[in-house]
């Protein structure tokens, strides 16, 4: 059941948000493009297969180790297009600024947006600015909507996933959420944790060229465990990942232990989960490892017919169920 | 010069906002698509002439006579596409919700979005939800980004405007801002003022079929006077409108007199300013008057070589200069 009032957990990417989407938004907005609950929609037009995706960014603080809200707003939307198999072309930029934001802060964020857009090879096609009144602190919300085109030969989706497929990931988990968490604590300058915030469209293009990819998704809010739960719910299959195969920086491990967070549920902003045919997996891993955004790529698990659901095979060999995130980890991490 | 900190006026559609756009955003994001500062960008792709536009909506209160933030978020973006000559196809929907918003309020807004999207013939292709913490009152910000296609035969832009062209408008001015203003005062239920908030894509399509249109724009924030100032700055021509030809509801007149607002600078959400060849003007006016959204359409002025700038020919025959809005009228009207 949905609560009477919206709570922070409704925005956290977990079960509460899925309920809100299914019980409210899909009831009113259902249509073939929106239905699959993927990161974006593919619309077949006379003019080609258009892919569109939208995201708002409300991260606090505006700057964190390894990134800022501007870099995040470009990266997050570019990555959503990329995992849909689209070549990102243009972004729109909607800014909601709270009055009192320093103009030099806004300028640094604009510089970061421009630099990240160049890095990803996209242009800003249209923009909008609104200003809302008072409050304390520096506040800025950014919406980016991305448009790209999907080659007619590319067919991706959970419906192509089969038992026996490989689960691949391009590196360490939890780094974005850890970086934002530590920045919020005020110790940001003293840590070596960096957000993994990076555009993945070039890596994804190379992976697609290898072949064998069934579906991809970027495990942002709710982390790796939530993304795999989405796949499991859609496909009815089991997703087993190996603890020993996961890459976890020791700083992320220390911070998550300290705060009682589980890295498997922590947000990433430069990671892509790839479900691929088992025989293609070694080639895809080799391909990713040659790229700066995939140096720590690896085979982290496999798709099974049973048990259904999502499971962590621990270092001891036991299976631990990974449910969908119920409430949230940190609010406003993206 | 830009101030040190962002102020409400930077979001008001007038000169302050134009300075922020030119001196900050265009410095970092300049590219051929963004440059014209129109309501949207037209991007020539292999796949056709794609039109994209983005807008965030922060109106307070969420419900006002004649509309609500949901209706506004669909209408505003559909109209931005329409005035670019595009046939609107899909919208994306990014919601930023302040925790504590009542779910039944959110549901009414979703109903309104769905109904308005159907009215305009567009679908919601992708969505995103973020929740931000606390604060008082019911708060919701909506970004909609719209995508449409422009027929290759349609060529619109201020570069086609000529001295002697006609200035046309499809009805009364200031009604949206007046409706929001009266709602904010708490007297919303006692007034007959209604926001003009309505999708104009069908009216615009019929007008384009008549022919002779040079450029169109929807006079939202900053009102009719600001839109004409944008045309004047881009073309270097003069835009003279006749006070006696303007349609002004007596309630809007009374409210603006009471609050010291000028209806020429008040926001509209169901109006389109059309600059057209003089010989086509009577046919376009007749076409509009046959439609529910154009019943009070009329020829309101003409484009002249000199004097440059924007002028109101008063009922007494004198010319009053209409400068671009310097600060703002009411904040958060859209």
mmCIF file with all atom_site columns, N, CA, C and O in Angstrom, chain B residues 112-144:
data_model
loop_
_atom_site.group_PDB
_atom_site.id
_atom_site.type_symbol
_atom_site.label_atom_id
_atom_site.label_alt_id
_atom_site.label_comp_id
_atom_site.label_asym_id
_atom_site.label_entity_id
_atom_site.label_seq_id
_atom_site.pdbx_PDB_ins_code
_atom_site.Cartn_x
_atom_site.Cartn_y
_atom_site.Cartn_z
_atom_site.occupancy
_atom_site.B_iso_or_equiv
_atom_site.pdbx_formal_charge
_atom_site.auth_seq_id
_atom_site.auth_comp_id
_atom_site.auth_asym_id
_atom_site.auth_atom_id
_atom_site.pdbx_PDB_model_num
ATOM 1   N N  . UNK B 1 112 ? -4.623 14.958 -13.834 1.00 0.00 ? 112 UNK B N  1
ATOM 2   C CA . UNK B 1 112 ? -4.634 16.150 -14.667 1.00 0.00 ? 112 UNK B CA 1
ATOM 3   C C  . UNK B 1 112 ? -3.598 16.060 -15.785 1.00 0.00 ? 112 UNK B C  1
ATOM 4   O O  . UNK B 1 112 ? -3.866 16.431 -16.933 1.00 0.00 ? 112 UNK B O  1
ATOM 5   N N  . UNK B 1 113 ? -2.406 15.548 -15.452 1.00 0.00 ? 113 UNK B N  1
ATOM 6   C CA . UNK B 1 113 ? -1.364 15.353 -16.470 1.00 0.00 ? 113 UNK B CA 1
ATOM 7   C C  . UNK B 1 113 ? -1.883 14.410 -17.555 1.00 0.00 ? 113 UNK B C  1
ATOM 8   O O  . UNK B 1 113 ? -1.760 14.697 -18.752 1.00 0.00 ? 113 UNK B O  1
ATOM 9   N N  . UNK B 1 114 ? -2.470 13.291 -17.122 1.00 0.00 ? 114 UNK B N  1
ATOM 10  C CA . UNK B 1 114 ? -2.943 12.291 -18.086 1.00 0.00 ? 114 UNK B CA 1
ATOM 11  C C  . UNK B 1 114 ? -4.037 12.873 -18.982 1.00 0.00 ? 114 UNK B C  1
ATOM 12  O O  . UNK B 1 114 ? -4.029 12.683 -20.201 1.00 0.00 ? 114 UNK B O  1
ATOM 13  N N  . UNK B 1 115 ? -4.975 13.617 -18.373 1.00 0.00 ? 115 UNK B N  1
ATOM 14  C CA . UNK B 1 115 ? -6.083 14.185 -19.155 1.00 0.00 ? 115 UNK B CA 1
ATOM 15  C C  . UNK B 1 115 ? -5.571 15.226 -20.148 1.00 0.00 ? 115 UNK B C  1
ATOM 16  O O  . UNK B 1 115 ? -6.013 15.281 -21.300 1.00 0.00 ? 115 UNK B O  1
ATOM 17  N N  . UNK B 1 116 ? -4.642 16.066 -19.710 1.00 0.00 ? 116 UNK B N  1
ATOM 18  C CA . UNK B 1 116 ? -4.127 17.115 -20.590 1.00 0.00 ? 116 UNK B CA 1
ATOM 19  C C  . UNK B 1 116 ? -3.280 16.513 -21.713 1.00 0.00 ? 116 UNK B C  1
ATOM 20  O O  . UNK B 1 116 ? -3.324 16.981 -22.860 1.00 0.00 ? 116 UNK B O  1
ATOM 21  N N  . UNK B 1 117 ? -2.523 15.465 -21.377 1.00 0.00 ? 117 UNK B N  1
ATOM 22  C CA . UNK B 1 117 ? -1.721 14.791 -22.407 1.00 0.00 ? 117 UNK B CA 1
ATOM 23  C C  . UNK B 1 117 ? -2.641 14.197 -23.478 1.00 0.00 ? 117 UNK B C  1
ATOM 24  O O  . UNK B 1 117 ? -2.367 14.301 -24.679 1.00 0.00 ? 117 UNK B O  1
ATOM 25  N N  . UNK B 1 118 ? -3.760 13.630 -23.040 1.00 0.00 ? 118 UNK B N  1
ATOM 26  C CA . UNK B 1 118 ? -4.709 13.082 -24.001 1.00 0.00 ? 118 UNK B CA 1
ATOM 27  C C  . UNK B 1 118 ? -5.313 14.192 -24.868 1.00 0.00 ? 118 UNK B C  1
ATOM 28  O O  . UNK B 1 118 ? -5.428 14.055 -26.087 1.00 0.00 ? 118 UNK B O  1
ATOM 29  N N  . UNK B 1 119 ? -5.688 15.283 -24.218 1.00 0.00 ? 119 UNK B N  1
ATOM 30  C CA . UNK B 1 119 ? -6.225 16.448 -24.933 1.00 0.00 ? 119 UNK B CA 1
ATOM 31  C C  . UNK B 1 119 ? -5.254 16.913 -26.033 1.00 0.00 ? 119 UNK B C  1
ATOM 32  O O  . UNK B 1 119 ? -5.669 17.290 -27.129 1.00 0.00 ? 119 UNK B O  1
ATOM 33  N N  . UNK B 1 120 ? -3.956 16.887 -25.707 1.00 0.00 ? 120 UNK B N  1
ATOM 34  C CA . UNK B 1 120 ? -2.951 17.384 -26.650 1.00 0.00 ? 120 UNK B CA 1
ATOM 35  C C  . UNK B 1 120 ? -2.474 16.299 -27.610 1.00 0.00 ? 120 UNK B C  1
ATOM 36  O O  . UNK B 1 120 ? -1.756 16.593 -28.567 1.00 0.00 ? 120 UNK B O  1
ATOM 37  N N  . UNK B 1 121 ? -2.844 15.040 -27.335 1.00 0.00 ? 121 UNK B N  1
ATOM 38  C CA . UNK B 1 121 ? -2.423 13.951 -28.218 1.00 0.00 ? 121 UNK B CA 1
ATOM 39  C C  . UNK B 1 121 ? -0.965 13.550 -28.062 1.00 0.00 ? 121 UNK B C  1
ATOM 40  O O  . UNK B 1 121 ? -0.326 13.139 -29.029 1.00 0.00 ? 121 UNK B O  1
ATOM 41  N N  . UNK B 1 122 ? -0.442 13.670 -26.843 1.00 0.00 ? 122 UNK B N  1
ATOM 42  C CA . UNK B 1 122 ? 0.938  13.237 -26.602 1.00 0.00 ? 122 UNK B CA 1
ATOM 43  C C  . UNK B 1 122 ? 0.943  12.127 -25.555 1.00 0.00 ? 122 UNK B C  1
ATOM 44  O O  . UNK B 1 122 ? -0.003 11.990 -24.785 1.00 0.00 ? 122 UNK B O  1
ATOM 45  N N  . UNK B 1 123 ? 2.034  11.345 -25.530 1.00 0.00 ? 123 UNK B N  1
ATOM 46  C CA . UNK B 1 123 ? 2.157  10.305 -24.505 1.00 0.00 ? 123 UNK B CA 1
ATOM 47  C C  . UNK B 1 123 ? 3.351  10.621 -23.604 1.00 0.00 ? 123 UNK B C  1
ATOM 48  O O  . UNK B 1 123 ? 4.268  11.343 -23.998 1.00 0.00 ? 123 UNK B O  1
ATOM 49  N N  . UNK B 1 124 ? 3.290  10.074 -22.389 1.00 0.00 ? 124 UNK B N  1
ATOM 50  C CA . UNK B 1 124 ? 4.399  10.214 -21.446 1.00 0.00 ? 124 UNK B CA 1
ATOM 51  C C  . UNK B 1 124 ? 5.335  9.041  -21.700 1.00 0.00 ? 124 UNK B C  1
ATOM 52  O O  . UNK B 1 124 ? 4.955  7.889  -21.494 1.00 0.00 ? 124 UNK B O  1
ATOM 53  N N  . UNK B 1 125 ? 6.561  9.332  -22.148 1.00 0.00 ? 125 UNK B N  1
ATOM 54  C CA . UNK B 1 125 ? 7.441  8.249  -22.598 1.00 0.00 ? 125 UNK B CA 1
ATOM 55  C C  . UNK B 1 125 ? 8.394  7.781  -21.517 1.00 0.00 ? 125 UNK B C  1
ATOM 56  O O  . UNK B 1 125 ? 8.852  6.643  -21.546 1.00 0.00 ? 125 UNK B O  1
ATOM 57  N N  . UNK B 1 126 ? 8.733  8.632  -20.568 1.00 0.00 ? 126 UNK B N  1
ATOM 58  C CA . UNK B 1 126 ? 9.685  8.237  -19.531 1.00 0.00 ? 126 UNK B CA 1
ATOM 59  C C  . UNK B 1 126 ? 9.475  9.150  -18.337 1.00 0.00 ? 126 UNK B C  1
ATOM 60  O O  . UNK B 1 126 ? 9.006  10.283 -18.485 1.00 0.00 ? 126 UNK B O  1
ATOM 61  N N  . UNK B 1 127 ? 9.799  8.648  -17.161 1.00 0.00 ? 127 UNK B N  1
ATOM 62  C CA . UNK B 1 127 ? 9.593  9.447  -15.963 1.00 0.00 ? 127 UNK B CA 1
ATOM 63  C C  . UNK B 1 127 ? 10.694 9.233  -14.954 1.00 0.00 ? 127 UNK B C  1
ATOM 64  O O  . UNK B 1 127 ? 11.504 8.319  -15.078 1.00 0.00 ? 127 UNK B O  1
ATOM 65  N N  . UNK B 1 128 ? 10.716 10.099 -13.963 1.00 0.00 ? 128 UNK B N  1
ATOM 66  C CA . UNK B 1 128 ? 11.685 9.987  -12.872 1.00 0.00 ? 128 UNK B CA 1
ATOM 67  C C  . UNK B 1 128 ? 11.087 10.680 -11.655 1.00 0.00 ? 128 UNK B C  1
ATOM 68  O O  . UNK B 1 128 ? 10.390 11.677 -11.783 1.00 0.00 ? 128 UNK B O  1
ATOM 69  N N  . UNK B 1 129 ? 11.358 10.135 -10.485 1.00 0.00 ? 129 UNK B N  1
ATOM 70  C CA . UNK B 1 129 ? 10.842 10.709 -9.247  1.00 0.00 ? 129 UNK B CA 1
ATOM 71  C C  . UNK B 1 129 ? 11.966 10.880 -8.245  1.00 0.00 ? 129 UNK B C  1
ATOM 72  O O  . UNK B 1 129 ? 12.709 9.942  -7.987  1.00 0.00 ? 129 UNK B O  1
ATOM 73  N N  . UNK B 1 130 ? 12.074 12.077 -7.689  1.00 0.00 ? 130 UNK B N  1
ATOM 74  C CA . UNK B 1 130 ? 13.003 12.301 -6.586  1.00 0.00 ? 130 UNK B CA 1
ATOM 75  C C  . UNK B 1 130 ? 12.205 12.903 -5.436  1.00 0.00 ? 130 UNK B C  1
ATOM 76  O O  . UNK B 1 130 ? 11.226 13.636 -5.669  1.00 0.00 ? 130 UNK B O  1
ATOM 77  N N  . UNK B 1 131 ? 12.620 12.591 -4.214  1.00 0.00 ? 131 UNK B N  1
ATOM 78  C CA . UNK B 1 131 ? 11.967 13.157 -3.040  1.00 0.00 ? 131 UNK B CA 1
ATOM 79  C C  . UNK B 1 131 ? 13.011 13.939 -2.251  1.00 0.00 ? 131 UNK B C  1
ATOM 80  O O  . UNK B 1 131 ? 14.113 13.430 -2.016  1.00 0.00 ? 131 UNK B O  1
ATOM 81  N N  . UNK B 1 132 ? 12.675 15.180 -1.883  1.00 0.00 ? 132 UNK B N  1
ATOM 82  C CA . UNK B 1 132 ? 13.590 15.986 -1.070  1.00 0.00 ? 132 UNK B CA 1
ATOM 83  C C  . UNK B 1 132 ? 12.966 16.194 0.302   1.00 0.00 ? 132 UNK B C  1
ATOM 84  O O  . UNK B 1 132 ? 11.750 16.100 0.467   1.00 0.00 ? 132 UNK B O  1
ATOM 85  N N  . UNK B 1 133 ? 13.825 16.489 1.270   1.00 0.00 ? 133 UNK B N  1
ATOM 86  C CA . UNK B 1 133 ? 13.353 16.483 2.644   1.00 0.00 ? 133 UNK B CA 1
ATOM 87  C C  . UNK B 1 133 ? 12.605 17.753 3.007   1.00 0.00 ? 133 UNK B C  1
ATOM 88  O O  . UNK B 1 133 ? 12.753 18.787 2.392   1.00 0.00 ? 133 UNK B O  1
ATOM 89  N N  . UNK B 1 134 ? 11.810 17.615 4.063   1.00 0.00 ? 134 UNK B N  1
ATOM 90  C CA . UNK B 1 134 ? 11.066 18.585 4.827   1.00 0.00 ? 134 UNK B CA 1
ATOM 91  C C  . UNK B 1 134 ? 10.732 19.926 4.219   1.00 0.00 ? 134 UNK B C  1
ATOM 92  O O  . UNK B 1 134 ? 10.612 20.075 3.019   1.00 0.00 ? 134 UNK B O  1
ATOM 93  N N  . UNK B 1 135 ? 10.533 20.903 5.068   1.00 0.00 ? 135 UNK B N  1
ATOM 94  C CA . UNK B 1 135 ? 10.002 22.182 4.629   1.00 0.00 ? 135 UNK B CA 1
ATOM 95  C C  . UNK B 1 135 ? 8.530  22.166 4.949   1.00 0.00 ? 135 UNK B C  1
ATOM 96  O O  . UNK B 1 135 ? 7.977  21.159 5.391   1.00 0.00 ? 135 UNK B O  1
ATOM 97  N N  . UNK B 1 136 ? 7.877  23.289 4.714   1.00 0.00 ? 136 UNK B N  1
ATOM 98  C CA . UNK B 1 136 ? 6.468  23.348 5.063   1.00 0.00 ? 136 UNK B CA 1
ATOM 99  C C  . UNK B 1 136 ? 5.645  23.484 3.795   1.00 0.00 ? 136 UNK B C  1
ATOM 100 O O  . UNK B 1 136 ? 6.126  23.928 2.766   1.00 0.00 ? 136 UNK B O  1
ATOM 101 N N  . UNK B 1 137 ? 4.413  23.095 3.881   1.00 0.00 ? 137 UNK B N  1
ATOM 102 C CA . UNK B 1 137 ? 3.521  23.278 2.742   1.00 0.00 ? 137 UNK B CA 1
ATOM 103 C C  . UNK B 1 137 ? 3.702  22.172 1.722   1.00 0.00 ? 137 UNK B C  1
ATOM 104 O O  . UNK B 1 137 ? 4.623  21.364 1.790   1.00 0.00 ? 137 UNK B O  1
ATOM 105 N N  . UNK B 1 138 ? 2.782  22.125 0.775   1.00 0.00 ? 138 UNK B N  1
ATOM 106 C CA . UNK B 1 138 ? 2.801  21.099 -0.253  1.00 0.00 ? 138 UNK B CA 1
ATOM 107 C C  . UNK B 1 138 ? 3.644  21.617 -1.411  1.00 0.00 ? 138 UNK B C  1
ATOM 108 O O  . UNK B 1 138 ? 3.338  22.660 -1.989  1.00 0.00 ? 138 UNK B O  1
ATOM 109 N N  . UNK B 1 139 ? 4.698  20.901 -1.705  1.00 0.00 ? 139 UNK B N  1
ATOM 110 C CA . UNK B 1 139 ? 5.613  21.364 -2.744  1.00 0.00 ? 139 UNK B CA 1
ATOM 111 C C  . UNK B 1 139 ? 5.896  20.256 -3.734  1.00 0.00 ? 139 UNK B C  1
ATOM 112 O O  . UNK B 1 139 ? 6.131  19.107 -3.356  1.00 0.00 ? 139 UNK B O  1
ATOM 113 N N  . UNK B 1 140 ? 5.911  20.639 -4.983  1.00 0.00 ? 140 UNK B N  1
ATOM 114 C CA . UNK B 1 140 ? 6.165  19.710 -6.073  1.00 0.00 ? 140 UNK B CA 1
ATOM 115 C C  . UNK B 1 140 ? 6.709  20.522 -7.228  1.00 0.00 ? 140 UNK B C  1
ATOM 116 O O  . UNK B 1 140 ? 6.196  21.593 -7.530  1.00 0.00 ? 140 UNK B O  1
ATOM 117 N N  . UNK B 1 141 ? 7.785  20.036 -7.807  1.00 0.00 ? 141 UNK B N  1
ATOM 118 C CA . UNK B 1 141 ? 8.326  20.654 -9.010  1.00 0.00 ? 141 UNK B CA 1
ATOM 119 C C  . UNK B 1 141 ? 8.264  19.618 -10.123 1.00 0.00 ? 141 UNK B C  1
ATOM 120 O O  . UNK B 1 141 ? 8.577  18.456 -9.902  1.00 0.00 ? 141 UNK B O  1
ATOM 121 N N  . UNK B 1 142 ? 7.854  20.044 -11.290 1.00 0.00 ? 142 UNK B N  1
ATOM 122 C CA . UNK B 1 142 ? 7.737  19.102 -12.409 1.00 0.00 ? 142 UNK B CA 1
ATOM 123 C C  . UNK B 1 142 ? 8.553  19.610 -13.590 1.00 0.00 ? 142 UNK B C  1
ATOM 124 O O  . UNK B 1 142 ? 8.415  20.761 -13.990 1.00 0.00 ? 142 UNK B O  1
ATOM 125 N N  . UNK B 1 143 ? 9.398  18.753 -14.127 1.00 0.00 ? 143 UNK B N  1
ATOM 126 C CA . UNK B 1 143 ? 10.031 19.062 -15.398 1.00 0.00 ? 143 UNK B CA 1
ATOM 127 C C  . UNK B 1 143 ? 9.370  18.221 -16.480 1.00 0.00 ? 143 UNK B C  1
ATOM 128 O O  . UNK B 1 143 ? 9.195  17.019 -16.311 1.00 0.00 ? 143 UNK B O  1
ATOM 129 N N  . UNK B 1 144 ? 8.989  18.879 -17.558 1.00 0.00 ? 144 UNK B N  1
ATOM 130 C CA . UNK B 1 144 ? 8.587  18.119 -18.739 1.00 0.00 ? 144 UNK B CA 1
ATOM 131 C C  . UNK B 1 144 ? 9.489  18.513 -19.889 1.00 0.00 ? 144 UNK B C  1
ATOM 132 O O  . UNK B 1 144 ? 9.793  19.693 -20.081 1.00 0.00 ? 144 UNK B O  1
#
